[in-house]
CSV table of C-alpha atoms and ligand atoms in Angstrom, one decimal:
chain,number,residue,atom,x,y,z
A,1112,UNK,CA,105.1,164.8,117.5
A,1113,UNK,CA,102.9,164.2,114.3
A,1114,UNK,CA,104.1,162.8,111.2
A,1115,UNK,CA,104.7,163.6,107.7
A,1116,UNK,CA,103.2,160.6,105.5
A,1117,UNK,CA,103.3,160.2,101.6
A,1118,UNK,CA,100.7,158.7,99.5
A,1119,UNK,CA,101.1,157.6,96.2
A,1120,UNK,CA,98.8,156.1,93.4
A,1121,UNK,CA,100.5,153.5,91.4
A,1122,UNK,CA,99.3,151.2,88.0
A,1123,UNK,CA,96.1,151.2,86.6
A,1124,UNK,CA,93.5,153.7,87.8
A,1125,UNK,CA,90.5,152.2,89.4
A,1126,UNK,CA,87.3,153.5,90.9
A,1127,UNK,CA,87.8,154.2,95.3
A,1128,UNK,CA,91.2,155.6,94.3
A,1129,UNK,CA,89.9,159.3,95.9
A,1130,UNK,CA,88.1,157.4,98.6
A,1131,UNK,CA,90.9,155.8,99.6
A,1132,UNK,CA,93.0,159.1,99.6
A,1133,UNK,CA,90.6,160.9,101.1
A,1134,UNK,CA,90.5,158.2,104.0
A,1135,UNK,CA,93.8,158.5,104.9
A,1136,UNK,CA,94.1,162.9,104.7
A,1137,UNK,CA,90.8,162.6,107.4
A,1138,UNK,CA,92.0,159.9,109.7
A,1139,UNK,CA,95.9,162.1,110.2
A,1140,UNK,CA,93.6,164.9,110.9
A,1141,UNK,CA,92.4,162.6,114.2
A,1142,UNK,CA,96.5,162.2,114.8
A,1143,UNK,CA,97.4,165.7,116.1
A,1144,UNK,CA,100.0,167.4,114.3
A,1145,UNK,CA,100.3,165.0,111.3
A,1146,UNK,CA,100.5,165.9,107.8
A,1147,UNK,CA,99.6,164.0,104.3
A,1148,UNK,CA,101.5,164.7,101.3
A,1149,UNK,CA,100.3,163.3,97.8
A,1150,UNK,CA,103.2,161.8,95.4
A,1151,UNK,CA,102.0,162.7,91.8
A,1152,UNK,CA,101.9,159.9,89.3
A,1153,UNK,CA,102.9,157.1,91.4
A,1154,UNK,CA,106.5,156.4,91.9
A,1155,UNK,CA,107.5,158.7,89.5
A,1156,UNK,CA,106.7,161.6,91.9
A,1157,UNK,CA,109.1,160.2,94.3
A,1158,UNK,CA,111.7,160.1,91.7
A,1159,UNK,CA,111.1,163.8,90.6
A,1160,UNK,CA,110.1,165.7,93.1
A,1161,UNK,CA,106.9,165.9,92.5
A,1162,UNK,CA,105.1,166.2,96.1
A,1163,UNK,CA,102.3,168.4,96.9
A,1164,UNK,CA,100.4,168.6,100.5
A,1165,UNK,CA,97.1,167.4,101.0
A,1166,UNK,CA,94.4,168.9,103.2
A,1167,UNK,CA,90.8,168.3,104.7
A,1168,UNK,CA,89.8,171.0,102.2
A,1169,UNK,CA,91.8,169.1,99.5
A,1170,UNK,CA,90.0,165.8,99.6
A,1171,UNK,CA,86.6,167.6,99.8
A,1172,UNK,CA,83.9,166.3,97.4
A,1173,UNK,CA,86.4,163.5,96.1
A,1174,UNK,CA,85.0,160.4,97.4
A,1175,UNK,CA,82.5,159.4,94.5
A,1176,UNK,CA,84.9,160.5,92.1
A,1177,UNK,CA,86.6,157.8,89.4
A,1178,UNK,CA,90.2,158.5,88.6
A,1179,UNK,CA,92.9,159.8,90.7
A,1180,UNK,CA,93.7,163.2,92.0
A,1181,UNK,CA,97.5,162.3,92.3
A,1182,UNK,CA,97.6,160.9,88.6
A,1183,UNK,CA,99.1,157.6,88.3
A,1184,UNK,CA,102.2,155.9,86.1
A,1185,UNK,CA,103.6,152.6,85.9
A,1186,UNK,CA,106.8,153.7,86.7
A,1187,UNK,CA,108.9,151.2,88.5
A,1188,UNK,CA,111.4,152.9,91.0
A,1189,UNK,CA,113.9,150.6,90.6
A,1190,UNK,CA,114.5,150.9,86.8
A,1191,UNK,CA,117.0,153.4,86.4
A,1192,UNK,CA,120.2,153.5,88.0
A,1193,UNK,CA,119.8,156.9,89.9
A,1194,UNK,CA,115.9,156.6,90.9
A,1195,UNK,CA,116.3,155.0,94.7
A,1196,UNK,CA,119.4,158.1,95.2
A,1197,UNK,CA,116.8,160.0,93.8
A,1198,UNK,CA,113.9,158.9,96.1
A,1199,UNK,CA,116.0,159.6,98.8
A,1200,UNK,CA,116.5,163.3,98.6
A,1201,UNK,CA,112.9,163.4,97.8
A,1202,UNK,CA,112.4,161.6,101.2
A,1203,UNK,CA,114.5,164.3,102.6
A,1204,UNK,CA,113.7,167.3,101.3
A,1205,UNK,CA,110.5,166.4,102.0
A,1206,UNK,CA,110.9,165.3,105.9
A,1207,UNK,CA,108.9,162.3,105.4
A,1208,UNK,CA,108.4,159.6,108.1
A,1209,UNK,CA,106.4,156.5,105.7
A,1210,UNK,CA,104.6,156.1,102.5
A,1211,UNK,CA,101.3,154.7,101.9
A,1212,UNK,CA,101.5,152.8,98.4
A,1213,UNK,CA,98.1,152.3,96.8
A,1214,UNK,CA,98.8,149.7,93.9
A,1215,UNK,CA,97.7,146.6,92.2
A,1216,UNK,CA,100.6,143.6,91.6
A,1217,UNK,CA,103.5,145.7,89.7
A,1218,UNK,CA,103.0,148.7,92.1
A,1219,UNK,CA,103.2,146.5,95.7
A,1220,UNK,CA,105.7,144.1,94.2
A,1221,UNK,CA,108.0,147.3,94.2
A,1222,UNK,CA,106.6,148.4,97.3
A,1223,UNK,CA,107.7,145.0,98.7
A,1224,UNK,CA,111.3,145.8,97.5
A,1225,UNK,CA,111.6,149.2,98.2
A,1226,UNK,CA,111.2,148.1,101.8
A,1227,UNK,CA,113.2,144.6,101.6
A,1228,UNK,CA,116.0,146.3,99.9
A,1229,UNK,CA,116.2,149.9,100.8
A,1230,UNK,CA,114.1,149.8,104.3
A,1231,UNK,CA,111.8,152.7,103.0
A,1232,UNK,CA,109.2,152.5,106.0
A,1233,UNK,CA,105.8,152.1,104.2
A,1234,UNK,CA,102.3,149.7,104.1
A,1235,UNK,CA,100.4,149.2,100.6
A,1236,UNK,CA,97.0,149.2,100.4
A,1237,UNK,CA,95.2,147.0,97.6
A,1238,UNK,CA,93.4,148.3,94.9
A,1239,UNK,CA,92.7,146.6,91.0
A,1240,UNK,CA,89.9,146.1,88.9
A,1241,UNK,CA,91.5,142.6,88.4
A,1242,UNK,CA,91.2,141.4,91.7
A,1243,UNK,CA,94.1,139.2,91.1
A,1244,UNK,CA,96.2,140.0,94.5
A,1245,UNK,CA,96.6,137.7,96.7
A,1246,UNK,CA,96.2,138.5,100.5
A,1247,UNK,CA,93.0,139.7,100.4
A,1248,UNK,CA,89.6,138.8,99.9
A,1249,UNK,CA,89.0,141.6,97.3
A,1250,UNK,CA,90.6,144.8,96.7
A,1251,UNK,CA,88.6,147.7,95.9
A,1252,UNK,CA,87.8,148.7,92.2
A,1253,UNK,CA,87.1,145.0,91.0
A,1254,UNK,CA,83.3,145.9,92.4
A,1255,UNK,CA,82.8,149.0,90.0
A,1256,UNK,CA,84.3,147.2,87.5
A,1257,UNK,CA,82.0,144.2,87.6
A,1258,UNK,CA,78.7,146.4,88.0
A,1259,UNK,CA,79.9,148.2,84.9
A,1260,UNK,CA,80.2,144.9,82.8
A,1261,UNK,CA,77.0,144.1,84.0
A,1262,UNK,CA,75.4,147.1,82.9
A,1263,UNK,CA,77.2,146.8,79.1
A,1264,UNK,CA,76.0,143.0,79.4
A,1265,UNK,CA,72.6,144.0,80.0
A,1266,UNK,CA,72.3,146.0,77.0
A,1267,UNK,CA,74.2,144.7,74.5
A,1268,UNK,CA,71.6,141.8,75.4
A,1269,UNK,CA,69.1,143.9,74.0
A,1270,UNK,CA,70.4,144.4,70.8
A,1271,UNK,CA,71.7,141.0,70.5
A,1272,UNK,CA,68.2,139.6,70.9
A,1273,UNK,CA,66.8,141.8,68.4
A,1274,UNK,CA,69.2,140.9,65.9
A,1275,UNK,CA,69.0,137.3,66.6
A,1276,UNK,CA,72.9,137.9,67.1
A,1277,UNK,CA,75.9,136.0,68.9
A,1278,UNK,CA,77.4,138.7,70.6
A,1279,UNK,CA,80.9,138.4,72.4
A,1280,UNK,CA,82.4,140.5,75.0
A,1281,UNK,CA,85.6,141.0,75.4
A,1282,UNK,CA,86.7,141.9,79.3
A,1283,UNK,CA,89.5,143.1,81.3
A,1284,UNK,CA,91.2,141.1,84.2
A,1285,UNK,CA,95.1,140.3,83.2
A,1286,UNK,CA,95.6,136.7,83.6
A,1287,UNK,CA,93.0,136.1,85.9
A,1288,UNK,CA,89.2,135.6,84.6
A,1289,UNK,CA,87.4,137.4,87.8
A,1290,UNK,CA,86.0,140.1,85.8
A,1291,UNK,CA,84.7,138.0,83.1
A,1292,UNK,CA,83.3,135.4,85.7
A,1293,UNK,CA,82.0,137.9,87.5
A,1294,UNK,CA,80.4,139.7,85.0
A,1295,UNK,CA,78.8,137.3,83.3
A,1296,UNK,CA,77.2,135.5,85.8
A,1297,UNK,CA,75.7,138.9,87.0
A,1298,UNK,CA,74.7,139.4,83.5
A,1299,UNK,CA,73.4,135.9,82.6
A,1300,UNK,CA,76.2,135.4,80.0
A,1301,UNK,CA,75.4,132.0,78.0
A,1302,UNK,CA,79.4,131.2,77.8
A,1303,UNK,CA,81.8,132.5,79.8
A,1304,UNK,CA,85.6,132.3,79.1
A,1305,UNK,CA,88.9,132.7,81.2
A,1306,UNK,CA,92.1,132.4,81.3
A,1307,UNK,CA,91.9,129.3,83.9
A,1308,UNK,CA,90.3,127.0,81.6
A,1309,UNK,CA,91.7,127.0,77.6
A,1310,UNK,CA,88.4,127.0,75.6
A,1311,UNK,CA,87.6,124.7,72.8
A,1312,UNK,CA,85.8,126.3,69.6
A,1313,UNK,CA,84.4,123.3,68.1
A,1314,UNK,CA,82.3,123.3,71.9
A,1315,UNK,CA,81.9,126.6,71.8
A,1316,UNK,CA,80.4,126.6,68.4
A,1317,UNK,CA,78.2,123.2,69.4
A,1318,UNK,CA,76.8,125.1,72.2
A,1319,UNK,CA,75.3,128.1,70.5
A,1320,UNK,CA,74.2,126.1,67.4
A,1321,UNK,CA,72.4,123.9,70.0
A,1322,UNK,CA,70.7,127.4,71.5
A,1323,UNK,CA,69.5,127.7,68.0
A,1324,UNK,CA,67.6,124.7,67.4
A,1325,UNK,CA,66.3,124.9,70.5
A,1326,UNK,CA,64.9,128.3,69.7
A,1327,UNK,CA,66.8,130.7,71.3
A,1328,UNK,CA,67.9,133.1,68.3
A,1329,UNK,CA,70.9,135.5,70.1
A,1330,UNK,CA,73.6,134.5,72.4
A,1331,UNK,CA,75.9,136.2,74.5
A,1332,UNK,CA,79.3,135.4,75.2
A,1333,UNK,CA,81.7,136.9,77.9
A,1334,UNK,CA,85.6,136.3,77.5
A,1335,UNK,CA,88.6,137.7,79.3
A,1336,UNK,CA,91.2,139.2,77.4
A,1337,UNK,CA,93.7,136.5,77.9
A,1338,UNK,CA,91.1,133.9,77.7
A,1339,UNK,CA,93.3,131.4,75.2
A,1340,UNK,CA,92.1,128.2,72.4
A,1341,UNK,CA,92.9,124.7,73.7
A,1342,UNK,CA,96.0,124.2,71.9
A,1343,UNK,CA,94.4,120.9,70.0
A,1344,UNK,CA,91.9,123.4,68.6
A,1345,UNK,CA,94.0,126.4,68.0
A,1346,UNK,CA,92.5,128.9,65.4
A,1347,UNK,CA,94.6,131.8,65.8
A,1348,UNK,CA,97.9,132.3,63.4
A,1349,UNK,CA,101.0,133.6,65.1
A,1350,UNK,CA,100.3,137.2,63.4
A,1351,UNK,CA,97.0,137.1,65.4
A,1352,UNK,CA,98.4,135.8,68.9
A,1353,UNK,CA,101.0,138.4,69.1
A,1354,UNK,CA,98.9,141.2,68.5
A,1355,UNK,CA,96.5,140.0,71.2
A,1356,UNK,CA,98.4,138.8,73.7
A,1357,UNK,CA,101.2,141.6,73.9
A,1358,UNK,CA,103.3,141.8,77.0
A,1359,UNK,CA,102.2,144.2,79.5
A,1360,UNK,CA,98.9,144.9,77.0
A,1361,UNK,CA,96.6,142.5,75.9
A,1362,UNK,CA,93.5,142.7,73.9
A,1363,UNK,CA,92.0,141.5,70.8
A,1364,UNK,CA,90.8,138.2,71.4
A,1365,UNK,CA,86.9,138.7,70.9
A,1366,UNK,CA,87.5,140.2,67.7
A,1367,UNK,CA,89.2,136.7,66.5
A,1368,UNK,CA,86.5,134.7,68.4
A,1369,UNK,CA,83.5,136.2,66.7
A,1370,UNK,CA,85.1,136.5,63.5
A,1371,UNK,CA,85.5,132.0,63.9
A,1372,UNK,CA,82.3,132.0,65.4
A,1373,UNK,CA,80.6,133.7,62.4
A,1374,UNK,CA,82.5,131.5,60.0
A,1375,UNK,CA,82.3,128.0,61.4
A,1376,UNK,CA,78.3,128.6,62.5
A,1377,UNK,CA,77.0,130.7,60.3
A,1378,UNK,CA,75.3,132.8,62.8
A,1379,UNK,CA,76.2,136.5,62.2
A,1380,UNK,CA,77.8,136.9,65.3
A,1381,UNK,CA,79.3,140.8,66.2
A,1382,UNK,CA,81.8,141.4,68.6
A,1383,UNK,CA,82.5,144.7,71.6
A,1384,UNK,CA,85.5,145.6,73.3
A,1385,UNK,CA,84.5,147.2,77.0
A,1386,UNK,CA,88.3,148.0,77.5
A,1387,UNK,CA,89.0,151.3,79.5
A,1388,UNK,CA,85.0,151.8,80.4
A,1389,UNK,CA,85.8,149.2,82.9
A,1390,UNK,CA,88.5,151.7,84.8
A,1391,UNK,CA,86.0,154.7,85.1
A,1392,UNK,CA,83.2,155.9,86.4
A,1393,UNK,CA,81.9,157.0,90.1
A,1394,UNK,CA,83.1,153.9,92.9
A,1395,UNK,CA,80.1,151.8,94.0
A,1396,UNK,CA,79.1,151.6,97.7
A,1397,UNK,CA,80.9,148.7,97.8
A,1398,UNK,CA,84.2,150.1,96.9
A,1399,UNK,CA,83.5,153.4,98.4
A,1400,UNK,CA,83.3,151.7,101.9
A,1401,UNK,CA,86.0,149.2,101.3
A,1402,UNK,CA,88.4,151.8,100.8
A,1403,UNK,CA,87.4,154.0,103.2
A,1404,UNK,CA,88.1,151.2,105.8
A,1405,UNK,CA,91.6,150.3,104.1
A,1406,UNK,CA,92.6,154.2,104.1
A,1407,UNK,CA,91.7,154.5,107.8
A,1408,UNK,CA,93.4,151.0,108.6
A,1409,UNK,CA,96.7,152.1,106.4
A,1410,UNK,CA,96.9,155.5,108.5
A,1411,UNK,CA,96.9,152.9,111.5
A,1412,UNK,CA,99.4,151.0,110.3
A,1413,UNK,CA,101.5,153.5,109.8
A,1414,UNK,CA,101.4,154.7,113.3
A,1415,UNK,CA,101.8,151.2,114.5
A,1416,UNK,CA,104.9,150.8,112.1
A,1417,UNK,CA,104.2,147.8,110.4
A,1418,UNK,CA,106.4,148.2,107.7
A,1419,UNK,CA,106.3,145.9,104.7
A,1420,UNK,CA,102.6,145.2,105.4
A,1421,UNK,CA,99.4,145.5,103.3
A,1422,UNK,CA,95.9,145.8,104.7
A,1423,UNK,CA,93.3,143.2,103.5
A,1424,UNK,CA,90.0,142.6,103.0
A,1425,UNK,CA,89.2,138.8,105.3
A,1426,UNK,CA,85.9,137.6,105.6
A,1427,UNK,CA,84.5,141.3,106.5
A,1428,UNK,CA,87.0,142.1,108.6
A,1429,UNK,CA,90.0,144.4,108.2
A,1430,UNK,CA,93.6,142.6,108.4
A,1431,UNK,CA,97.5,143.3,108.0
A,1432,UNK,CA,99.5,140.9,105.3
A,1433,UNK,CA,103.4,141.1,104.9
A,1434,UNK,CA,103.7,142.5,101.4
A,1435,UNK,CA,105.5,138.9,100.0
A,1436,UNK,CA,102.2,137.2,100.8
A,1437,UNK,CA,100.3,139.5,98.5
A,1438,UNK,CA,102.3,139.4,95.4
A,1439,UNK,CA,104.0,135.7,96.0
A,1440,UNK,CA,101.4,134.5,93.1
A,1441,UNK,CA,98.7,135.7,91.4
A,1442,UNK,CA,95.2,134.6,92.3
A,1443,UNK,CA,93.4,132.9,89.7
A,1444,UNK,CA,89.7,132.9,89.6
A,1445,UNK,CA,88.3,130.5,92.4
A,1446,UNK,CA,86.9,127.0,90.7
A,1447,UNK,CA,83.8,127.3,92.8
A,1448,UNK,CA,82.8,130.6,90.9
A,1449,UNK,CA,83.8,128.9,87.4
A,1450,UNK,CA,81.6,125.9,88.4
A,1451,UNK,CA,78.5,128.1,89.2
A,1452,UNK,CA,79.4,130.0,85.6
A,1453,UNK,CA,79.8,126.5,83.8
A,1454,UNK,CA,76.1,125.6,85.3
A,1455,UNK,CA,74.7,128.7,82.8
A,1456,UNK,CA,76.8,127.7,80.0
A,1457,UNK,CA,74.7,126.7,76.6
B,1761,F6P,O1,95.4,145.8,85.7
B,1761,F6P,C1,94.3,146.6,85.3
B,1761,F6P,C2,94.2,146.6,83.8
B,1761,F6P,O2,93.1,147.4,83.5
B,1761,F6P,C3,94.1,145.2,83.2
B,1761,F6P,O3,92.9,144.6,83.3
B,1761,F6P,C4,94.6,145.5,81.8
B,1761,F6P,O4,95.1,144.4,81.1
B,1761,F6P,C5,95.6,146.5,82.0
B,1761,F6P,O5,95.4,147.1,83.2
B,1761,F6P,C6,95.7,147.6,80.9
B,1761,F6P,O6,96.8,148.4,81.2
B,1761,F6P,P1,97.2,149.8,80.6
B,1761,F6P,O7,96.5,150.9,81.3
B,1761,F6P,O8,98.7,149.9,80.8
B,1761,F6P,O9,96.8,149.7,79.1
């Protein structure tokens, strides 16, 4: 007899999300009888009934689009006192045999305890711009993104150059600094700052002055948005740290780094946000295929019944990881990348 899976899209949006969907509706089409039904909005969908079917014809044409088709929230299902009862009936009104979660850290976290605690029967598949889950080698999204700070890189090197400018780009990434390592190596960023290693301004500033006298008139800085001072050289008041690093919502930094920069150099120095440019746009090949493969692999799963487990990205092959392993710890950018960034810096 087939079986009646649910998807859901959890968290941030990220490019592959439709692949990935897409993936799964067209290998239960290979597993007779089977049907897919799409949870809107992430968790929440679960908790309100809010289930529709999806078909072949459905997912057609999706795959190289950004976004989701099932919207997303950040809902978490265990927040409110009636949302698991609540789940339930969905669960039943709805026949439903396991749910394939497609989530970054919050959304798998919950995922994890949904099935620890209240043995809902389901496998997470990993996707974040972030690329801060542990598990697996990359999830998809974090490619996209990078290719799209490259781009922005790329250009605002232009107009940094003819302005004889310090620019500084502020990134995505959480509490990891993949994005921005990523990023600015790709696009030849002349500093590059991150979360893992607290920066010191009075460097910073020796750095580009240096670039100056040695005749290069523009510089281009990358930093992640949770990028922090040394705490010897701290130049932010407390006004300015908790508007930037908010819980749940940073941003801010570059604005306060330029703006100390401009001041202790002298160099007119400007300053862009890339913010939610990051999340959109068409899924490169990259993430197209690598989501493809983890939809087809979390169908598998499912019909294998490994419960509690998350499909992974190892080497280039696909894998199975118990949810715990994933979201245990974050993973912090890799000191071998930050050493190959630190070669470019001045
Ligand atoms: O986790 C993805 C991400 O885009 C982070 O890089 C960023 O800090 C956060 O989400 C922004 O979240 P929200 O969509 O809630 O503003």
């Amino acid at each position: 007899m087939g079986l009646r899976v649910g998807i859901l899209t959890g968290g941030g949006d990220c490019p592959g999300l439709n692949a990935v969907i897409r993936a799964v509706v067209r290998r239960s089409c290979l597993a007779e009888g089977s049907e897919i039904l799409g949870v809107m909005n992430g968790w929440r969908g679960l908790i309100e009934d809010d289930v529709k079917p999806l078909t072949r014809r459905r997912v057609a044409g999706i795959l190289p689009r950004g976004g989701t088709i099932l919207g997303t929230s950040r809902v978490n299902p265990q927040d409110g006192p009636d949302f698991v009862p609540r789940i339930r009936a969905t669960w039943e009104r709805h026949r439903l045999d396991a749910l394939i979660v497609t989530g970054g850290e919050g959304t798998l976290r919950a995922a994890r305890d949904m099935w620890h605690e209240h043995r809902l029967p389901l496998v997470g598949i990993p996707k974040t711009i972030d690329n801060d889950l542990d598990g697996t080698d990359f999830p998809f999204g974090f490619d996209t993104a990078v290719n799209t700070v490259m781009e922005a890189v790329d250009r605002l090197h232009s107009t940094a150059e003819s302005h004889h400018r310090v620019m500084v780009i502020e990134v995505m990434g959480r509490h990891a600094g993949w994005i921005a390592a990523y990023g600015g190596i790709a696009g030849g960023a002349d500093i590059i700052l991150v979360p893992e290693h607290p920066f010191r301004i009075s460097r910073i500033c020796e750095l580009l002055s240096q670039r100056q006298r040695q005749g290069s008139a523009f510089s281009i800085i990358v930093v992640a948005e949770d990028a922090h001072p040394h705490p010897e050289e701290n130049f932010l008041d407390e006004a300015a740290e908790a508007e930037i690093y908010r819980r749940g919502r940073l941003g801010g930094i570059g604005f306060y780094l330029a703006r100390e920069i401009e001041a202790r150099t002298k160099i007119e120095t400007r300053h862009a946000n890339l913010g939610y440019v990051q999340r959109g746009g068409a899924p490169s090949a990259f993430d197209r295929v690598l989501a493809t493969r983890f939809g087809v692999k979390a169908f598998e799963m499912v019909l294998e019944k490994r419960w509690g487990e998350m499909v992974a990205l190892r080497g280039s092959r696909m894998a199975c990881v118990p949810l715990d392993d994933a979201v245990r710890k974050i993973k912090h950018l890799d000191e071998e990348i930050y050493h190959v960034a630190e070669v470019f810096f001045g």
